[in-house]
């Protein structure tokens, strides 16, 4: 399946409701007026584009309509996709690579947001590119968390460093970084807990993990990636704020874009955190992770043909 087809499939639910909205406007409305623009905005807000992006898209559609440049539904969808693409262009960046030593990538995020699964998929992606990958199982809070990561290790061929349930996560991180250095690993992906007995305990734990990693490699972690569940739409933002503020974040992975009607979240997320989106999660299988591409994303969400 092509790159574009895959994201298009994933975003089908969002794309269908937006497409239906545009069709409705073009069949019911002879001349666009304030009411039409309000309808457009409502439709975008419902897909969780967030207020800023929704406003920008509506303004641009209005401008083009008044210039006579929007005659058909396809014109409108394509214009909306163009605005979105340019808004999301600054959100593009690739994963950091470190010369001579492991790139240490720390994953944080609300429980269930997709940290462990994203690590598994990213390991698959990196192993496929010929990199040597190791996983650090620092979610020692739940026994099942380590098992889940070990399964991904088996699936992808990445080595896993783990501790016993209830072990100090920072101690596991320390061992993992030491081992990654000793074994000449290219990428060390570190999983963390999304939940603890209490919130403060969790944030303190993340800070401690960072500090301990930095003791082994001074400029590590090289990336702290916050995972966000796109199917939670705007809710994901408020939930993730504390993680970004307390544990720090350099970049985002937007998970569960498949099967959600809230596929506009990429935009809201980028506006909120001002962080690059490295990858999008489009399912639970090893191959279901894509580098974020604003044009494919925008054209898929507005049901346009592949823009290439
Ligand atoms: N459809 C879909 N499901 C996903 C995606 N990413 C993760 N999931 C599923 O979401 C659920 C939670 O994912 P995890 O990776 O376990 O989330 P987590 O952040 O590690 O959760 P905790 O360890 O509890 O903090 C699992 O059932 C995953 O299979 C995705 O991109 N698409
Ligand atoms: Mg997990």
CSV table of C-alpha atoms and ligand atoms in Angstrom, one decimal:
chain,number,residue,atom,x,y,z
A,1,UNK,CA,0.0,0.0,0.0
A,2,UNK,CA,1.4,3.4,-0.9
A,3,UNK,CA,2.3,6.0,1.8
A,4,UNK,CA,-0.6,8.2,0.8
A,5,UNK,CA,-3.1,5.4,0.6
A,6,UNK,CA,-2.2,4.3,4.1
A,7,UNK,CA,-2.7,7.7,5.7
A,8,UNK,CA,-5.8,8.1,3.6
A,9,UNK,CA,-7.2,4.8,4.9
A,10,UNK,CA,-6.4,5.8,8.5
A,11,UNK,CA,-8.0,9.2,8.2
A,12,UNK,CA,-11.1,7.9,6.4
A,13,UNK,CA,-13.5,8.6,9.3
A,14,UNK,CA,-12.5,12.3,9.6
A,15,UNK,CA,-12.2,12.7,5.9
A,16,UNK,CA,-15.7,11.3,5.3
A,17,UNK,CA,-17.4,13.6,7.7
A,18,UNK,CA,-15.5,16.7,6.4
A,19,UNK,CA,-16.3,15.7,2.8
A,20,UNK,CA,-20.0,15.3,3.7
A,21,UNK,CA,-19.9,18.7,5.3
A,22,UNK,CA,-18.5,20.3,2.1
A,23,UNK,CA,-21.0,18.4,-0.1
A,24,UNK,CA,-23.8,19.7,2.2
A,25,UNK,CA,-22.6,23.3,1.8
A,26,UNK,CA,-22.3,23.0,-2.0
A,27,UNK,CA,-25.7,21.5,-2.5
A,28,UNK,CA,-27.6,23.7,-0.1
A,29,UNK,CA,-25.9,27.1,-0.6
A,30,UNK,CA,-26.0,29.2,-3.7
A,31,UNK,CA,-24.0,32.1,-2.4
A,32,UNK,CA,-21.8,31.8,0.6
A,33,UNK,CA,-22.6,34.1,3.5
A,34,UNK,CA,-21.7,34.4,7.2
A,35,UNK,CA,-23.8,31.4,8.0
A,36,UNK,CA,-21.8,29.3,5.5
A,37,UNK,CA,-18.6,30.4,7.1
A,38,UNK,CA,-20.0,29.6,10.5
A,39,UNK,CA,-21.0,26.1,9.3
A,40,UNK,CA,-17.5,25.6,7.8
A,41,UNK,CA,-15.9,26.6,11.1
A,42,UNK,CA,-18.1,24.3,13.1
A,43,UNK,CA,-17.3,21.4,10.9
A,44,UNK,CA,-13.6,22.0,11.3
A,45,UNK,CA,-13.9,22.4,15.1
A,46,UNK,CA,-15.8,19.1,15.2
A,47,UNK,CA,-12.8,17.4,13.5
A,48,UNK,CA,-10.7,18.9,16.3
A,49,UNK,CA,-8.5,21.2,14.2
A,50,UNK,CA,-8.6,23.6,17.1
A,51,UNK,CA,-9.8,27.2,17.0
A,52,UNK,CA,-6.7,28.7,15.5
A,53,UNK,CA,-6.4,26.4,12.5
A,54,UNK,CA,-10.1,26.4,11.9
A,55,UNK,CA,-10.2,30.1,11.8
A,56,UNK,CA,-7.3,30.3,9.4
A,57,UNK,CA,-8.8,27.8,7.0
A,58,UNK,CA,-12.2,29.6,7.0
A,59,UNK,CA,-10.5,32.9,6.4
A,60,UNK,CA,-8.6,31.6,3.5
A,61,UNK,CA,-11.7,29.9,2.0
A,62,UNK,CA,-13.6,33.2,2.3
A,63,UNK,CA,-10.8,35.1,0.6
A,64,UNK,CA,-10.6,32.7,-2.3
A,65,UNK,CA,-14.4,32.4,-2.6
A,66,UNK,CA,-14.7,36.2,-2.8
A,67,UNK,CA,-12.0,36.2,-5.5
A,68,UNK,CA,-14.1,33.7,-7.5
A,69,UNK,CA,-11.5,31.0,-7.1
A,70,UNK,CA,-13.7,28.4,-5.4
A,71,UNK,CA,-16.4,27.1,-7.8
A,72,UNK,CA,-16.5,23.5,-6.9
A,73,UNK,CA,-16.3,21.3,-3.8
A,74,UNK,CA,-12.9,20.0,-5.0
A,75,UNK,CA,-11.6,23.6,-5.1
A,76,UNK,CA,-12.7,24.2,-1.5
A,77,UNK,CA,-11.2,20.9,-0.2
A,78,UNK,CA,-8.0,21.5,-2.1
A,79,UNK,CA,-7.7,25.1,-0.8
A,80,UNK,CA,-8.3,23.9,2.8
A,81,UNK,CA,-5.6,21.3,2.4
A,82,UNK,CA,-3.1,23.9,1.1
A,83,UNK,CA,-3.7,26.1,4.2
A,84,UNK,CA,-3.3,23.1,6.5
A,85,UNK,CA,-0.1,22.0,4.7
A,86,UNK,CA,1.5,25.4,5.1
A,87,UNK,CA,0.5,25.6,8.8
A,88,UNK,CA,2.0,22.2,9.5
A,89,UNK,CA,5.2,22.6,7.5
A,90,UNK,CA,7.2,23.9,10.5
A,91,UNK,CA,6.1,20.7,12.3
A,92,UNK,CA,8.4,18.5,10.2
A,93,UNK,CA,11.7,17.1,11.5
A,94,UNK,CA,13.3,13.7,11.5
A,95,UNK,CA,14.5,11.7,14.4
A,96,UNK,CA,17.9,12.8,15.7
A,97,UNK,CA,20.9,10.6,15.0
A,98,UNK,CA,24.1,10.7,17.2
A,99,UNK,CA,27.5,10.0,15.8
A,100,UNK,CA,29.6,7.6,17.9
A,101,UNK,CA,27.3,6.4,20.5
A,102,UNK,CA,23.7,5.6,21.2
A,103,UNK,CA,21.0,8.2,20.5
A,104,UNK,CA,18.9,7.9,23.7
A,105,UNK,CA,15.2,8.5,23.1
A,106,UNK,CA,13.0,8.8,26.1
A,107,UNK,CA,9.2,8.3,25.7
A,108,UNK,CA,6.7,9.9,27.9
A,109,UNK,CA,3.0,10.4,27.9
A,110,UNK,CA,-0.3,9.8,29.5
A,111,UNK,CA,-1.2,6.1,30.2
A,112,UNK,CA,-2.6,4.4,27.2
A,113,UNK,CA,-1.4,7.2,24.8
A,114,UNK,CA,0.7,4.6,22.9
A,115,UNK,CA,4.3,4.9,24.3
A,116,UNK,CA,5.1,1.2,24.3
A,117,UNK,CA,3.5,0.5,21.0
A,118,UNK,CA,5.2,3.4,19.3
A,119,UNK,CA,8.5,2.2,20.7
A,120,UNK,CA,7.9,-1.2,19.2
A,121,UNK,CA,6.9,0.3,15.8
A,122,UNK,CA,9.9,2.7,15.8
A,123,UNK,CA,12.2,-0.2,16.7
A,124,UNK,CA,10.9,-2.1,13.7
A,125,UNK,CA,11.4,1.0,11.5
A,126,UNK,CA,15.0,1.6,12.7
A,127,UNK,CA,16.0,-2.1,12.6
A,128,UNK,CA,14.7,-2.1,9.0
A,129,UNK,CA,17.0,0.8,8.2
A,130,UNK,CA,19.9,-1.3,9.5
A,131,UNK,CA,20.4,0.3,12.9
A,132,UNK,CA,21.2,-1.5,16.0
A,133,UNK,CA,18.4,-0.9,18.5
A,134,UNK,CA,17.9,-1.5,22.2
A,135,UNK,CA,14.8,-1.0,24.3
A,136,UNK,CA,14.8,0.1,28.0
A,137,UNK,CA,11.8,-1.2,30.0
A,138,UNK,CA,11.5,1.6,32.6
A,139,UNK,CA,7.8,1.1,33.2
A,140,UNK,CA,8.4,-1.1,36.2
A,141,UNK,CA,5.1,-0.1,37.7
A,142,UNK,CA,3.1,-2.8,35.9
A,143,UNK,CA,4.5,-6.3,35.3
A,144,UNK,CA,2.7,-6.4,32.0
A,145,UNK,CA,4.4,-3.4,30.7
A,146,UNK,CA,7.8,-5.1,30.7
A,147,UNK,CA,6.3,-8.2,29.0
A,148,UNK,CA,4.7,-6.0,26.4
A,149,UNK,CA,8.0,-4.4,25.6
A,150,UNK,CA,9.8,-7.7,25.6
A,151,UNK,CA,7.3,-9.0,23.0
A,152,UNK,CA,8.2,-6.0,20.8
A,153,UNK,CA,11.9,-6.9,21.3
A,154,UNK,CA,11.3,-10.4,20.1
A,155,UNK,CA,9.2,-9.2,17.1
A,156,UNK,CA,11.8,-6.6,16.0
A,157,UNK,CA,15.1,-8.2,17.0
A,158,UNK,CA,15.9,-5.4,19.4
A,159,UNK,CA,17.6,-6.3,22.7
A,160,UNK,CA,15.6,-5.4,25.9
A,161,UNK,CA,17.0,-4.2,29.2
A,162,UNK,CA,14.5,-4.7,32.0
A,163,UNK,CA,14.3,-4.8,35.8
A,164,UNK,CA,12.0,-6.6,38.2
A,165,UNK,CA,8.5,-5.3,38.8
A,166,UNK,CA,8.7,-2.5,41.3
A,167,UNK,CA,12.4,-1.9,40.6
A,168,UNK,CA,13.6,1.7,40.5
A,169,UNK,CA,12.9,2.9,36.9
A,170,UNK,CA,15.9,5.2,37.0
A,171,UNK,CA,18.2,2.3,37.9
A,172,UNK,CA,16.8,0.3,34.9
A,173,UNK,CA,17.5,3.4,32.7
A,174,UNK,CA,21.0,3.6,34.0
A,175,UNK,CA,21.7,-0.1,33.2
A,176,UNK,CA,20.1,0.4,29.8
A,177,UNK,CA,22.3,3.3,28.8
A,178,UNK,CA,25.4,1.6,30.1
A,179,UNK,CA,24.6,-1.5,28.1
A,180,UNK,CA,23.7,0.5,25.0
A,181,UNK,CA,27.1,2.2,25.1
A,182,UNK,CA,29.0,-1.1,25.8
A,183,UNK,CA,27.2,-2.8,22.9
A,184,UNK,CA,27.6,0.0,20.4
A,185,UNK,CA,23.9,0.5,19.9
A,186,UNK,CA,22.6,3.2,17.5
A,187,UNK,CA,19.3,3.9,19.2
A,188,UNK,CA,18.2,3.2,22.8
A,189,UNK,CA,14.4,3.7,23.1
A,190,UNK,CA,13.3,4.1,26.7
A,191,UNK,CA,9.8,3.2,27.8
A,192,UNK,CA,8.3,4.9,30.9
A,193,UNK,CA,5.2,4.5,33.0
A,194,UNK,CA,2.1,6.6,32.2
A,195,UNK,CA,0.7,6.1,35.6
A,196,UNK,CA,1.9,5.8,39.2
A,197,UNK,CA,0.3,5.8,42.6
A,198,UNK,CA,0.2,9.5,42.3
A,199,UNK,CA,0.9,12.2,39.7
A,200,UNK,CA,3.7,13.9,41.5
A,201,UNK,CA,5.4,10.6,42.0
A,202,UNK,CA,5.3,10.0,38.3
A,203,UNK,CA,6.7,13.4,37.4
A,204,UNK,CA,9.5,13.1,39.9
A,205,UNK,CA,10.3,9.7,38.5
A,206,UNK,CA,10.6,11.1,35.0
A,207,UNK,CA,12.9,13.9,36.2
A,208,UNK,CA,15.0,11.3,38.0
A,209,UNK,CA,15.2,9.1,34.9
A,210,UNK,CA,16.5,12.0,32.9
A,211,UNK,CA,19.1,13.0,35.4
A,212,UNK,CA,20.4,9.4,35.7
A,213,UNK,CA,20.6,9.1,31.9
A,214,UNK,CA,22.5,12.4,31.8
A,215,UNK,CA,25.0,11.0,34.3
A,216,UNK,CA,26.1,8.3,31.8
A,217,UNK,CA,25.9,10.5,28.6
A,218,UNK,CA,25.9,14.2,29.4
A,219,UNK,CA,23.8,15.4,26.5
A,220,UNK,CA,21.3,12.5,26.8
A,221,UNK,CA,18.4,12.0,26.5
A,222,UNK,CA,18.9,13.3,23.0
A,223,UNK,CA,15.1,13.3,22.4
A,224,UNK,CA,12.2,13.3,24.8
A,225,UNK,CA,9.2,12.2,22.8
A,226,UNK,CA,5.7,12.9,24.1
A,227,UNK,CA,3.1,10.5,22.7
A,228,UNK,CA,-0.4,11.9,22.2
A,229,UNK,CA,-3.6,9.9,21.4
A,230,UNK,CA,-5.2,11.6,18.5
A,231,UNK,CA,-8.5,9.9,19.1
A,232,UNK,CA,-8.8,11.9,22.3
A,233,UNK,CA,-8.8,15.1,20.2
A,234,UNK,CA,-8.5,18.3,22.2
A,235,UNK,CA,-8.7,16.2,25.4
A,236,UNK,CA,-5.3,14.8,24.7
A,237,UNK,CA,-3.9,18.3,24.9
A,238,UNK,CA,-4.9,19.0,28.4
A,239,UNK,CA,-3.8,15.6,29.6
A,240,UNK,CA,-0.4,15.9,28.1
A,241,UNK,CA,0.3,19.5,29.2
A,242,UNK,CA,1.7,18.4,32.6
A,243,UNK,CA,4.0,15.8,30.9
A,244,UNK,CA,5.4,18.4,28.6
A,245,UNK,CA,5.9,21.0,31.4
A,246,UNK,CA,7.4,18.7,34.0
A,247,UNK,CA,9.2,16.0,32.1
A,248,UNK,CA,10.2,18.2,29.1
A,249,UNK,CA,9.5,17.3,25.5
A,250,UNK,CA,11.4,17.9,22.2
A,251,UNK,CA,9.0,16.2,19.8
A,252,UNK,CA,5.7,14.4,19.4
A,253,UNK,CA,4.3,11.2,18.0
A,254,UNK,CA,0.6,11.4,17.3
A,255,UNK,CA,-0.9,8.0,17.8
A,256,UNK,CA,-4.2,6.3,16.9
A,257,UNK,CA,-4.9,8.6,13.9
A,258,UNK,CA,-6.5,5.6,12.3
A,259,UNK,CA,-10.2,5.1,12.9
A,260,UNK,CA,-10.8,8.5,14.7
A,261,UNK,CA,-13.2,11.2,13.6
A,262,UNK,CA,-10.8,13.7,15.3
A,263,UNK,CA,-8.1,13.5,12.7
A,264,UNK,CA,-7.7,17.3,12.8
A,265,UNK,CA,-5.8,16.9,16.0
A,266,UNK,CA,-2.3,17.2,14.4
A,267,UNK,CA,-2.9,20.8,13.8
A,268,UNK,CA,-4.2,21.6,17.3
A,269,UNK,CA,-1.4,19.6,18.8
A,270,UNK,CA,1.3,21.5,16.9
A,271,UNK,CA,-0.3,24.9,17.8
A,272,UNK,CA,-0.4,24.0,21.4
A,273,UNK,CA,3.1,22.5,22.0
A,274,UNK,CA,5.1,24.2,19.1
A,275,UNK,CA,6.9,21.0,18.8
A,276,UNK,CA,7.7,18.9,15.7
A,277,UNK,CA,5.6,15.8,15.0
A,278,UNK,CA,8.0,13.1,14.1
A,279,UNK,CA,5.7,10.2,13.4
A,280,UNK,CA,2.0,9.3,13.2
A,281,UNK,CA,0.6,6.0,14.5
A,282,UNK,CA,-1.9,4.4,12.1
A,283,UNK,CA,-2.6,1.1,13.8
A,284,UNK,CA,-1.1,-1.5,16.1
A,285,UNK,CA,1.1,-3.4,13.7
A,286,UNK,CA,4.9,-2.9,13.3
A,287,UNK,CA,4.4,-1.2,9.9
A,288,UNK,CA,1.8,1.2,11.2
A,289,UNK,CA,4.1,4.2,11.9
A,290,UNK,CA,4.7,6.9,9.3
A,291,UNK,CA,7.1,9.8,9.3
A,292,UNK,CA,4.8,12.9,9.5
A,293,UNK,CA,4.2,14.5,6.1
A,294,UNK,CA,2.0,17.6,6.2
A,295,UNK,CA,1.0,17.4,2.6
A,296,UNK,CA,-0.1,13.8,2.6
A,297,UNK,CA,-1.8,14.3,5.9
A,298,UNK,CA,-3.6,17.5,4.7
A,299,UNK,CA,-4.7,16.1,1.4
A,300,UNK,CA,-5.9,12.9,3.0
A,301,UNK,CA,-7.9,14.7,5.6
A,302,UNK,CA,-9.6,16.8,3.0
A,303,UNK,CA,-10.1,13.9,0.5
A,304,UNK,CA,-7.9,15.3,-2.2
A,305,UNK,CA,-6.1,13.3,-4.8
A,306,UNK,CA,-2.4,12.6,-4.0
A,307,UNK,CA,-0.6,15.9,-4.5
A,308,UNK,CA,2.5,14.5,-6.1
B,1,LIG,N1,-5.4,1.8,16.5
B,1,LIG,C1,-4.3,2.1,17.1
B,1,LIG,N2,-4.0,1.7,18.3
B,1,LIG,C2,-2.9,2.0,18.9
B,1,LIG,C3,-1.9,2.9,18.3
B,1,LIG,N3,-0.9,3.1,19.2
B,1,LIG,C4,-1.2,2.3,20.3
B,1,LIG,N4,-2.4,1.7,20.2
B,1,LIG,C5,-3.1,0.8,21.1
B,1,LIG,O1,-3.4,1.6,22.3
B,1,LIG,C6,-3.3,0.8,23.5
B,1,LIG,C7,-2.4,1.5,24.4
B,1,LIG,O2,-1.1,1.6,23.8
B,1,LIG,P1,0.2,1.4,24.7
B,1,LIG,O3,1.4,1.5,23.7
B,1,LIG,O4,0.2,0.3,25.6
B,1,LIG,O5,0.2,2.8,25.5
B,1,LIG,P2,1.1,3.3,26.7
B,1,LIG,O6,1.3,4.7,26.5
B,1,LIG,O7,2.4,2.5,26.7
B,1,LIG,O8,0.3,3.0,28.0
B,1,LIG,P3,0.8,2.8,29.5
B,1,LIG,O9,1.9,1.8,29.5
B,1,LIG,O10,-0.4,2.3,30.2
B,1,LIG,O11,1.2,4.1,30.0
B,1,LIG,C8,-2.9,-0.5,23.0
B,1,LIG,O12,-4.0,-1.4,22.9
B,1,LIG,C9,-2.3,-0.3,21.6
B,1,LIG,O13,-2.3,-1.4,20.8
B,1,LIG,C10,-2.3,3.4,17.0
B,1,LIG,O14,-1.5,4.2,16.4
B,1,LIG,N5,-3.4,3.0,16.5
B,2,LIG,MG1,3.3,1.3,28.1
